[in-house]
Amino acid sequence: MKFKIHRDHFSNGLQQVLNVVGSKATMPILSNVLIEAEGDTISLTTTNLDLGICARIKATVEEEGAVTLPVKRLATIVKELPNSDVSVKASPNNQVKIASGGSNFKIMGISRDEFPALPEFSDDRSFTIEQSTLAGMIKSVSYAQSSDETRYMLNGVFFNFLEPEEGASGRLSLVATDGRRLAKTDHEMEVGEGMSGSLILPAKTVSELVRLLDKGENLKIAFNDRRVAFQIHTKDDSNGFVGDIHLVSKVVEGNYPNYQQVIPKETHQRIKVERELFLQSIHRAALVTTDKSNQVKIQISNNLMELSASSPDFGESHESLAIDYSGPDLQVAFNPQFLMDPLKALTKDELFFELKDEVSPGVFKTLESFLCVIMPVRLT
């Protein structure tokens, strides 16, 4: 194998596949990137057996072939090379020479024969969606994923593709919950007859997917009962990417809880709030909270919302907001982080905050098919 490549293109490609490799690989080969030179591109592939990624980069290939190299060390070396032109040559014993300007490296690799292939499966269920749309949907719910490994079915985002119902279009619903809050968003899309289905995307894959979703216009999702694949379109621009980036992941096996029963059927009071203003007020009010006293109280009265917090070790805070409200007085308390997370994730400035009483959940809603249910904390 022998090829020449632009240093920045090589570095960009390695950065895209680097995160999949864990710090404690179970086998040496899983710390390596598979480099395959063919035609006028090289492909870079990494996997941890649960998650795999492959990206193609333009290059001048003189001899086709393949080898695997330690990806983290390789990425560091390529990033520091002095010239933009890089020559890479692999010998039959898997030793690889890398040259750029006055810099020369020899790195020992491992044969491609030991590298586990990324799985392939049919497109029994496949869908196309805009990258920006999916990125926005994931960001609006992913903060609500659980990090409790004992509740593994909640360690990810639930994707639910729903066929059209009478009077409604097909749609994709994304849901995340940790038991104390739940976020849900919907997007209308074409879901053909017999194509409905669902999957739980693991948290690690969720973060990788969000990182990749700025390369082009669309992506394709295909899945079965055990795995999901994302074919992410890339523009052939100055970054050197060619074709699509492929991300393949295991899904979280099991049935996602019935989240519909968590969503309140009715909330008595609805308040229109300005997202940014509300976020800033909660943030300031929470500055005095501690781990022992981690709550912000919300008092609602005629055309007024008051936010307050206190801790014995630090002090007190108080914020006032003018609102359009003429209902009964209400007082409720929430974990301030749970209030701020959806406010930070949304982009629309207009949203509604729905409340019932001090023991019922609070609900954020927008006009664009988003809601976030937040359980209150006991007033102290």
Coordinates of C-alpha atoms in Angstrom, one line a residue:
M1 CA 0.0 0.0 0.0
K2 CA 1.3 3.4 -0.9
F3 CA -0.5 6.8 -1.2
K4 CA -0.1 10.5 -0.9
I5 CA -2.6 12.7 0.9
H6 CA -3.1 16.2 2.2
R7 CA -2.2 16.4 5.9
D8 CA -5.3 18.3 6.9
H9 CA -7.6 15.9 5.0
F10 CA -5.9 12.9 6.7
S11 CA -6.1 14.6 10.1
N12 CA -9.8 15.5 9.5
G13 CA -10.6 11.9 8.6
L14 CA -8.8 10.5 11.6
Q15 CA -10.6 12.9 13.9
Q16 CA -14.0 11.7 12.6
V17 CA -13.3 8.0 13.5
L18 CA -11.2 8.6 16.6
N19 CA -13.9 8.8 19.2
V20 CA -15.3 5.3 18.6
V21 CA -12.1 3.8 20.0
G22 CA -12.3 3.4 23.8
S23 CA -9.4 4.1 26.2
K24 CA -9.5 0.5 27.4
A25 CA -9.8 -1.7 24.3
T26 CA -10.3 -5.4 25.0
M27 CA -8.1 -6.4 22.1
P28 CA -5.1 -4.5 20.6
I29 CA -6.8 -4.5 17.1
L30 CA -9.7 -2.5 18.5
S31 CA -7.3 0.4 19.3
N32 CA -6.4 0.6 15.6
V33 CA -7.8 2.2 12.5
L34 CA -8.2 0.2 9.3
I35 CA -6.7 2.1 6.4
E36 CA -7.7 0.8 3.0
A37 CA -6.3 2.5 -0.2
E38 CA -8.3 1.9 -3.4
G39 CA -9.0 4.0 -6.5
D40 CA -8.5 7.6 -5.6
T41 CA -9.5 7.4 -1.9
I42 CA -8.6 5.9 1.4
S43 CA -11.2 4.6 3.8
L44 CA -10.7 4.9 7.6
T45 CA -12.6 2.5 9.8
T46 CA -12.7 2.0 13.6
T47 CA -14.9 -0.1 15.8
N48 CA -15.4 -1.1 19.5
L49 CA -17.7 -4.0 18.4
D50 CA -20.7 -2.1 19.7
L51 CA -20.2 0.9 17.5
G52 CA -18.3 1.3 14.2
I53 CA -17.6 4.1 11.8
C54 CA -16.1 4.4 8.3
A55 CA -15.2 7.6 6.3
R56 CA -13.6 8.0 2.9
I57 CA -11.0 10.6 2.1
K58 CA -9.6 11.7 -1.2
A59 CA -5.9 10.7 -1.8
T60 CA -3.5 9.8 -4.6
V61 CA -3.2 6.1 -4.4
E62 CA 0.0 4.6 -6.0
E63 CA -0.4 1.0 -4.7
E64 CA -3.7 -0.4 -3.3
G65 CA -3.7 -2.2 -0.1
A66 CA -4.7 -2.1 3.6
V67 CA -3.2 -2.0 7.1
T68 CA -4.2 -1.1 10.6
L69 CA -2.4 1.4 12.9
P70 CA -2.9 2.7 16.4
V71 CA -5.4 5.4 15.7
K72 CA -4.8 7.8 18.6
R73 CA -1.0 7.9 18.2
L74 CA -1.4 8.2 14.4
A75 CA -3.8 11.1 14.7
T76 CA -1.4 12.9 17.0
I77 CA 1.5 12.4 14.6
V78 CA -0.5 13.4 11.5
K79 CA -1.7 16.6 13.2
E80 CA 1.9 17.6 14.0
L81 CA 3.5 17.0 10.6
P82 CA 5.3 20.0 9.1
N83 CA 4.1 20.0 5.5
S84 CA 0.7 19.7 3.8
D85 CA 1.9 16.7 1.6
V86 CA 2.1 13.4 3.4
S87 CA 3.4 10.1 1.9
V88 CA 2.3 6.8 3.4
K89 CA 3.9 3.4 2.5
A90 CA 3.2 0.0 4.1
S91 CA 5.5 -2.9 3.8
P92 CA 4.4 -6.6 3.8
N93 CA 5.3 -7.0 7.5
N94 CA 2.8 -4.2 8.3
Q95 CA 5.4 -1.6 9.1
V96 CA 4.3 1.8 7.8
K97 CA 6.5 4.7 6.8
I98 CA 5.1 8.2 7.0
A99 CA 7.0 11.1 5.5
S100 CA 6.3 14.8 5.4
G101 CA 8.9 17.5 4.8
G102 CA 11.9 16.6 7.0
S103 CA 9.8 14.4 9.3
N104 CA 9.9 10.6 8.9
F105 CA 8.1 8.0 11.1
K106 CA 8.0 4.2 11.1
I107 CA 5.0 2.7 12.9
M108 CA 4.2 -1.0 13.4
G109 CA 0.7 -2.0 12.4
I110 CA -1.4 -5.1 12.6
S111 CA -2.7 -7.1 9.6
R112 CA -6.1 -6.2 8.3
D113 CA -7.1 -9.8 8.6
E114 CA -7.5 -9.4 12.4
F115 CA -9.8 -6.4 12.0
P116 CA -13.5 -7.2 12.7
A117 CA -15.7 -6.2 9.7
L118 CA -18.5 -3.8 10.2
P119 CA -21.9 -5.7 10.0
E120 CA -24.1 -5.5 6.9
F121 CA -27.8 -6.0 6.9
S122 CA -30.7 -5.4 4.5
D123 CA -32.7 -2.1 4.4
D124 CA -35.9 -3.7 5.6
R125 CA -36.7 -0.5 7.4
S126 CA -35.0 2.6 6.0
F127 CA -35.8 6.3 6.1
T128 CA -34.3 9.5 4.9
I129 CA -34.3 12.7 6.9
E130 CA -32.4 16.1 6.8
Q131 CA -29.3 16.1 9.0
S132 CA -30.2 19.5 10.5
T133 CA -33.7 18.3 11.4
L134 CA -32.4 15.2 13.2
A135 CA -29.6 17.1 14.9
G136 CA -32.1 19.6 16.3
M137 CA -34.5 16.8 17.4
I138 CA -31.7 14.9 19.2
K139 CA -30.4 18.0 21.0
S140 CA -33.9 18.8 22.2
V141 CA -34.3 15.5 24.1
S142 CA -30.9 13.8 24.7
Y143 CA -30.2 15.7 27.9
A144 CA -33.0 13.7 29.5
Q145 CA -31.3 10.3 29.0
S146 CA -30.5 8.3 32.1
S147 CA -26.9 7.7 33.1
D148 CA -27.9 5.0 35.6
E149 CA -26.5 1.8 34.2
T150 CA -29.0 -0.3 36.2
R151 CA -31.8 1.2 34.1
Y152 CA -30.0 0.3 30.8
M153 CA -33.2 0.7 28.7
L154 CA -33.2 4.4 29.5
N155 CA -29.5 4.9 28.6
G156 CA -30.3 6.2 25.2
V157 CA -32.8 8.0 22.9
F158 CA -36.0 6.1 21.8
F159 CA -36.7 6.4 18.0
N160 CA -40.2 5.6 17.1
F161 CA -41.3 5.6 13.4
L162 CA -45.1 5.7 13.2
E163 CA -47.3 5.1 10.2
P164 CA -50.0 7.6 9.3
E165 CA -53.2 7.4 11.4
E166 CA -56.5 8.7 10.3
G167 CA -56.3 12.5 9.9
A168 CA -52.5 12.5 10.7
S169 CA -49.3 12.1 8.8
G170 CA -46.5 9.6 9.5
R171 CA -44.0 10.8 11.9
L172 CA -40.8 10.2 13.8
S173 CA -40.9 10.6 17.6
L174 CA -37.8 10.9 19.7
V175 CA -38.1 10.4 23.5
A176 CA -35.6 10.4 26.4
T177 CA -36.2 10.0 30.1
D178 CA -34.4 9.3 33.3
G179 CA -37.5 8.8 35.4
R180 CA -37.5 12.3 36.8
R181 CA -38.0 14.1 33.5
L182 CA -39.1 13.2 30.0
A183 CA -38.5 15.0 26.7
K184 CA -40.3 14.2 23.5
T185 CA -40.3 15.7 20.0
D186 CA -42.1 14.8 16.8
H187 CA -41.3 15.4 13.1
E188 CA -43.7 14.6 10.3
M189 CA -42.2 12.4 7.6
E190 CA -43.2 9.6 5.2
V191 CA -43.5 6.2 6.9
G192 CA -44.8 3.6 4.4
E193 CA -47.2 0.9 5.2
G194 CA -45.6 -1.9 7.2
M195 CA -42.5 0.3 7.8
S196 CA -43.2 1.4 11.3
G197 CA -40.8 0.4 14.0
S198 CA -38.7 1.6 16.9
L199 CA -35.2 1.3 18.4
I200 CA -33.3 2.6 21.4
L201 CA -30.1 4.3 20.3
P202 CA -27.3 4.0 23.0
A203 CA -26.1 7.2 24.6
K204 CA -22.5 6.8 23.1
T205 CA -24.0 6.5 19.6
V206 CA -26.3 9.5 20.2
S207 CA -23.3 11.7 21.0
E208 CA -21.3 10.5 18.0
L209 CA -24.3 11.0 15.7
V210 CA -24.8 14.6 16.8
R211 CA -21.1 15.3 16.2
L212 CA -21.3 14.0 12.7
L213 CA -24.5 15.8 11.6
D214 CA -23.1 18.8 9.9
K215 CA -21.5 17.3 6.8
G216 CA -24.3 17.6 4.2
E217 CA -28.1 17.8 3.6
N218 CA -29.5 14.3 4.3
L219 CA -28.9 11.1 6.0
K220 CA -30.4 7.6 5.7
I221 CA -31.4 5.5 8.7
A222 CA -31.7 1.7 8.3
F223 CA -32.3 -0.7 11.2
N224 CA -33.3 -4.1 12.3
D225 CA -33.9 -5.7 15.8
R226 CA -30.3 -5.6 16.7
R227 CA -28.5 -2.9 14.8
V228 CA -28.9 0.5 13.2
A229 CA -26.9 2.1 10.4
F230 CA -26.6 5.8 9.5
Q231 CA -25.5 6.8 6.1
I232 CA -24.5 10.4 6.4
H233 CA -24.1 12.4 3.2
T234 CA -21.0 14.6 3.0
K235 CA -20.2 17.4 0.7
D236 CA -16.9 16.9 -1.2
D237 CA -15.4 20.1 0.0
S238 CA -12.1 21.4 1.5
N239 CA -12.3 18.8 4.3
G240 CA -11.5 16.1 1.8
F241 CA -14.4 13.8 2.5
V242 CA -15.8 11.7 -0.3
G243 CA -19.1 9.9 -0.4
D244 CA -20.9 9.1 2.8
I245 CA -19.8 8.5 6.4
H246 CA -21.2 5.2 7.7
L247 CA -22.0 4.8 11.4
V248 CA -23.2 1.3 12.6
S249 CA -24.3 0.6 16.1
K250 CA -25.9 -2.0 18.2
V251 CA -29.2 -0.9 19.7
V252 CA -30.3 -1.2 23.3
E253 CA -32.2 -4.5 23.5
G254 CA -35.5 -4.4 25.4
N255 CA -38.8 -2.6 25.4
Y256 CA -38.9 1.1 26.1
P257 CA -41.3 2.0 28.9
N258 CA -44.7 3.3 28.1
Y259 CA -43.8 7.0 28.1
Q260 CA -47.3 8.2 27.2
Q261 CA -48.6 7.5 30.7
V262 CA -46.1 9.9 32.1
I263 CA -47.4 12.8 30.0
P264 CA -50.1 14.7 32.0
K265 CA -53.5 14.5 30.3
E266 CA -54.4 17.9 31.7
T267 CA -52.6 20.9 33.3
H268 CA -54.7 23.6 34.8
Q269 CA -52.5 26.7 34.2
R270 CA -50.7 27.7 31.1
I271 CA -48.1 30.5 31.1
K272 CA -46.4 31.9 28.0
V273 CA -42.7 32.6 28.8
E274 CA -39.7 34.0 26.9
R275 CA -37.2 31.2 26.8
E276 CA -34.0 33.2 27.1
L277 CA -35.4 35.5 29.8
F278 CA -36.7 32.6 31.8
L279 CA -33.4 30.7 31.5
Q280 CA -31.4 33.6 32.7
S281 CA -33.7 34.1 35.7
I282 CA -33.5 30.5 36.7
H283 CA -29.7 30.5 36.3
R284 CA -29.3 33.5 38.6
A285 CA -31.8 32.2 41.2
A286 CA -29.9 28.9 41.3
L287 CA -26.5 30.5 42.0
V288 CA -27.1 30.2 45.7
T289 CA -28.2 26.5 45.6
T290 CA -26.0 23.7 47.0
D291 CA -26.2 19.9 46.7
K292 CA -28.1 19.8 50.0
S293 CA -30.6 22.5 48.9
N294 CA -30.9 22.1 45.2
Q295 CA -34.2 23.6 44.3
V296 CA -35.7 26.7 42.8
K297 CA -39.2 27.7 44.0
I298 CA -41.6 29.2 41.6
Q299 CA -44.4 31.4 42.9
I300 CA -47.1 32.5 40.5
S301 CA -49.7 35.1 41.2
N302 CA -51.6 37.8 39.2
N303 CA -49.3 38.7 36.3
L304 CA -46.2 37.9 38.3
M305 CA -43.8 35.0 38.5
E306 CA -41.3 35.0 41.3
L307 CA -38.3 32.6 41.5
S308 CA -36.4 32.1 44.7
A309 CA -33.8 29.8 46.2
S310 CA -31.9 29.5 49.5
S311 CA -29.3 27.5 51.3
P312 CA -28.2 27.7 54.9
D313 CA -24.6 27.7 54.0
F314 CA -24.7 30.5 51.4
G315 CA -27.7 32.8 51.3
E316 CA -30.8 33.6 49.3
S317 CA -31.8 34.8 45.8
H318 CA -35.0 36.3 44.4
E319 CA -36.1 37.0 40.8
S320 CA -39.3 38.6 39.5
L321 CA -40.8 38.2 36.0
A322 CA -43.9 39.9 34.6
I323 CA -46.2 37.4 32.9
D324 CA -49.7 37.3 31.4
Y325 CA -51.5 35.3 34.1
S326 CA -54.8 35.8 36.0
G327 CA -55.3 32.3 37.5
P328 CA -55.0 31.2 41.1
D329 CA -51.8 31.5 43.1
L330 CA -49.4 28.6 42.7
Q331 CA -46.2 27.6 44.3
V332 CA -44.0 24.7 43.1
A333 CA -40.3 23.8 43.3
F334 CA -38.0 22.1 40.7
N335 CA -34.4 21.0 40.3
P336 CA -33.0 24.1 38.5
Q337 CA -30.9 22.0 36.2
F338 CA -33.9 20.1 35.0
L339 CA -35.6 23.4 34.1
M340 CA -32.5 24.8 32.4
D341 CA -31.6 21.8 30.2
P342 CA -34.6 22.0 27.9
L343 CA -34.4 25.8 27.8
K344 CA -30.8 25.6 26.7
A345 CA -31.5 22.9 24.1
L346 CA -34.4 24.7 22.3
T347 CA -33.9 27.5 19.8
K348 CA -37.4 29.0 19.5
D349 CA -37.8 31.8 22.1
E350 CA -41.6 31.4 22.6
L351 CA -42.8 28.5 24.7
F352 CA -45.4 27.6 27.3
F353 CA -45.0 26.4 30.9
E354 CA -47.9 24.4 32.2
L355 CA -48.6 23.7 35.9
K356 CA -51.3 22.2 38.0
D357 CA -50.2 22.1 41.6
E358 CA -47.2 21.7 43.8
V359 CA -47.1 17.9 43.5
S360 CA -47.9 17.5 39.8
P361 CA -45.3 17.7 37.0
G362 CA -44.5 20.9 35.2
V363 CA -44.6 20.7 31.4
F364 CA -42.7 22.8 28.8
K365 CA -44.4 22.9 25.4
T366 CA -43.7 24.6 22.1
L367 CA -45.9 25.1 19.0
E368 CA -43.5 22.8 17.1
S369 CA -44.4 19.3 18.6
F370 CA -42.0 19.4 21.6
L371 CA -42.7 18.8 25.3
C372 CA -40.7 18.2 28.4
V373 CA -42.2 16.8 31.6
I374 CA -40.4 17.6 34.8
M375 CA -41.3 16.1 38.2
P376 CA -41.4 18.7 41.0
V377 CA -39.4 18.4 44.3
R378 CA -40.8 18.7 47.7
L379 CA -41.0 22.3 48.9
T380 CA -38.7 23.1 51.8

